[in-house]
């Protein structure tokens, strides 16, 4: 069990550019979650997948955001036309049979300049 | 809608002193409650959880928490704090209707030597 991994750990981009983050969940975990954490706040739910199906999306997930989990394993989160307000830590979590006991990755810190 | 309140943004304690971090939740039924810890630049690590049964739950690193339904609280405690406990602590609630964790804003713990 190597835990949840995320890549990259840090990303600096210019406003208007597109960015993509990757999350590799714990092996055989069928549920995968994305959260966003801004400075001084707790993580906020963005979306989650059960296997390859995206079952819920937050209102925070504007049309510039898209998430995929094509084969029910790793997931990607893409942000198009980044804005300074997108600067945050993006956290991924996974879980197996118990949806409430989520294991978090180290996060990807995005800075939009 | 469910919510979590952590009234203390920042707490400073001396090493060896006892610690209590407050958490209040708002939810109609019995929630699933969690405490997570986040060290700088890291993801979240689960400290302990409450689902049902004994209202005093033990977690890792010597932490415990007590669920008090009458007060809608789930406070985290540790009898003797170590310098390595300095971190940010998040209380969270899971409600099945939303299939997600809802976090409080966190309490930053500083430990003085």
PDB file of C-alpha atoms in Angstrom, chain A residues 4-6 21-26 29-36 43-51 53-58 61 67-69 72-77 89-108, chain B residues 32 34 36 44 93-103:
ATOM      1  CA  UNK A   4      -2.604   8.112  -2.656  1.00  0.00           C
ATOM      2  CA  UNK A   5      -0.159   9.922  -4.911  1.00  0.00           C
ATOM      3  CA  UNK A   6      -0.589  13.183  -6.785  1.00  0.00           C
ATOM      4  CA  UNK A  21      -3.316  17.305 -12.336  1.00  0.00           C
ATOM      5  CA  UNK A  22      -3.143  13.564 -11.815  1.00  0.00           C
ATOM      6  CA  UNK A  23      -4.208  11.446  -8.874  1.00  0.00           C
ATOM      7  CA  UNK A  24      -3.366   7.782  -8.364  1.00  0.00           C
ATOM      8  CA  UNK A  25      -5.561   6.281  -5.662  1.00  0.00           C
ATOM      9  CA  UNK A  26      -4.761   3.401  -3.391  1.00  0.00           C
ATOM     10  CA  UNK A  29     -10.095   1.770  -4.064  1.00  0.00           C
ATOM     11  CA  UNK A  30     -13.194   2.275  -6.172  1.00  0.00           C
ATOM     12  CA  UNK A  31     -14.149   5.754  -4.951  1.00  0.00           C
ATOM     13  CA  UNK A  32     -12.042   8.803  -5.727  1.00  0.00           C
ATOM     14  CA  UNK A  33     -12.640  12.353  -4.549  1.00  0.00           C
ATOM     15  CA  UNK A  34     -11.271  15.766  -5.452  1.00  0.00           C
ATOM     16  CA  UNK A  35     -11.225  18.627  -2.954  1.00  0.00           C
ATOM     17  CA  UNK A  36      -9.918  22.170  -3.128  1.00  0.00           C
ATOM     18  CA  UNK A  43     -10.929  21.354   2.048  1.00  0.00           C
ATOM     19  CA  UNK A  44     -14.065  21.810  -0.043  1.00  0.00           C
ATOM     20  CA  UNK A  45     -15.581  19.014  -2.080  1.00  0.00           C
ATOM     21  CA  UNK A  46     -15.335  19.297  -5.855  1.00  0.00           C
ATOM     22  CA  UNK A  47     -16.346  15.955  -7.308  1.00  0.00           C
ATOM     23  CA  UNK A  48     -16.217  12.205  -6.853  1.00  0.00           C
ATOM     24  CA  UNK A  49     -16.083   9.049  -8.910  1.00  0.00           C
ATOM     25  CA  UNK A  50     -17.214   5.551  -8.254  1.00  0.00           C
ATOM     26  CA  UNK A  51     -15.097   3.472 -10.584  1.00  0.00           C
ATOM     27  CA  UNK A  53     -18.515   7.126 -13.254  1.00  0.00           C
ATOM     28  CA  UNK A  54     -18.539  10.723 -12.050  1.00  0.00           C
ATOM     29  CA  UNK A  55     -21.456  10.680  -9.627  1.00  0.00           C
ATOM     30  CA  UNK A  56     -21.467  14.112  -8.097  1.00  0.00           C
ATOM     31  CA  UNK A  57     -20.102  17.551  -8.836  1.00  0.00           C
ATOM     32  CA  UNK A  58     -20.038  20.602  -6.609  1.00  0.00           C
ATOM     33  CA  UNK A  61     -16.743  22.987 -10.244  1.00  0.00           C
ATOM     34  CA  UNK A  67     -12.361  15.630 -14.166  1.00  0.00           C
ATOM     35  CA  UNK A  68     -12.018  12.165 -15.591  1.00  0.00           C
ATOM     36  CA  UNK A  69     -11.309   8.683 -14.399  1.00  0.00           C
ATOM     37  CA  UNK A  72     -11.566   3.514 -12.904  1.00  0.00           C
ATOM     38  CA  UNK A  73      -7.995   3.809 -11.715  1.00  0.00           C
ATOM     39  CA  UNK A  74      -6.157   7.148 -11.856  1.00  0.00           C
ATOM     40  CA  UNK A  75      -7.978  10.425 -12.281  1.00  0.00           C
ATOM     41  CA  UNK A  76      -7.136  13.755 -13.864  1.00  0.00           C
ATOM     42  CA  UNK A  77      -8.426  17.207 -13.021  1.00  0.00           C
ATOM     43  CA  UNK A  89      -4.211  23.171  -2.952  1.00  0.00           C
ATOM     44  CA  UNK A  90      -6.021  20.441  -4.874  1.00  0.00           C
ATOM     45  CA  UNK A  91      -6.405  17.299  -2.827  1.00  0.00           C
ATOM     46  CA  UNK A  92      -7.341  13.846  -3.966  1.00  0.00           C
ATOM     47  CA  UNK A  93      -8.725  11.138  -1.711  1.00  0.00           C
ATOM     48  CA  UNK A  94      -9.732   7.553  -2.219  1.00  0.00           C
ATOM     49  CA  UNK A  95     -11.688   4.937  -0.357  1.00  0.00           C
ATOM     50  CA  UNK A  96     -12.989   1.436  -0.827  1.00  0.00           C
ATOM     51  CA  UNK A  97     -16.148   0.063   0.712  1.00  0.00           C
ATOM     52  CA  UNK A  98     -16.512   2.764   3.342  1.00  0.00           C
ATOM     53  CA  UNK A  99     -17.108   6.049   1.518  1.00  0.00           C
ATOM     54  CA  UNK A 100     -16.660   8.064   4.655  1.00  0.00           C
ATOM     55  CA  UNK A 101     -13.163   6.864   5.542  1.00  0.00           C
ATOM     56  CA  UNK A 102     -11.135   8.708   2.944  1.00  0.00           C
ATOM     57  CA  UNK A 103      -7.374   8.568   2.508  1.00  0.00           C
ATOM     58  CA  UNK A 104      -5.813  11.746   1.205  1.00  0.00           C
ATOM     59  CA  UNK A 105      -2.876  12.363  -1.066  1.00  0.00           C
ATOM     60  CA  UNK A 106      -0.269  15.086  -0.473  1.00  0.00           C
ATOM     61  CA  UNK A 107      -2.033  17.510  -2.788  1.00  0.00           C
ATOM     62  CA  UNK A 108      -1.051  19.652  -5.751  1.00  0.00           C
TER      63      UNK A 108
ATOM     64  CA  UNK B  32     -20.067  10.306  11.076  1.00  0.00           C
ATOM     65  CA  UNK B  34     -13.662  12.740  11.894  1.00  0.00           C
ATOM     66  CA  UNK B  36      -7.734  15.003  10.450  1.00  0.00           C
ATOM     67  CA  UNK B  44      -4.537  15.130   5.548  1.00  0.00           C
ATOM     68  CA  UNK B  93     -18.551  15.347   9.081  1.00  0.00           C
ATOM     69  CA  UNK B  94     -19.745  12.808   6.548  1.00  0.00           C
ATOM     70  CA  UNK B  95     -23.387  12.589   5.615  1.00  0.00           C
ATOM     71  CA  UNK B  96     -24.448   9.926   3.191  1.00  0.00           C
ATOM     72  CA  UNK B  97     -26.838  12.177   1.331  1.00  0.00           C
ATOM     73  CA  UNK B  98     -23.988  14.239  -0.021  1.00  0.00           C
ATOM     74  CA  UNK B  99     -21.390  11.460  -0.302  1.00  0.00           C
ATOM     75  CA  UNK B 100     -18.670  13.824   0.801  1.00  0.00           C
ATOM     76  CA  UNK B 101     -16.795  15.128   3.794  1.00  0.00           C
ATOM     77  CA  UNK B 102     -17.621  18.627   5.010  1.00  0.00           C
ATOM     78  CA  UNK B 103     -14.705  20.215   6.831  1.00  0.00           C
TER      79      UNK B 103
END
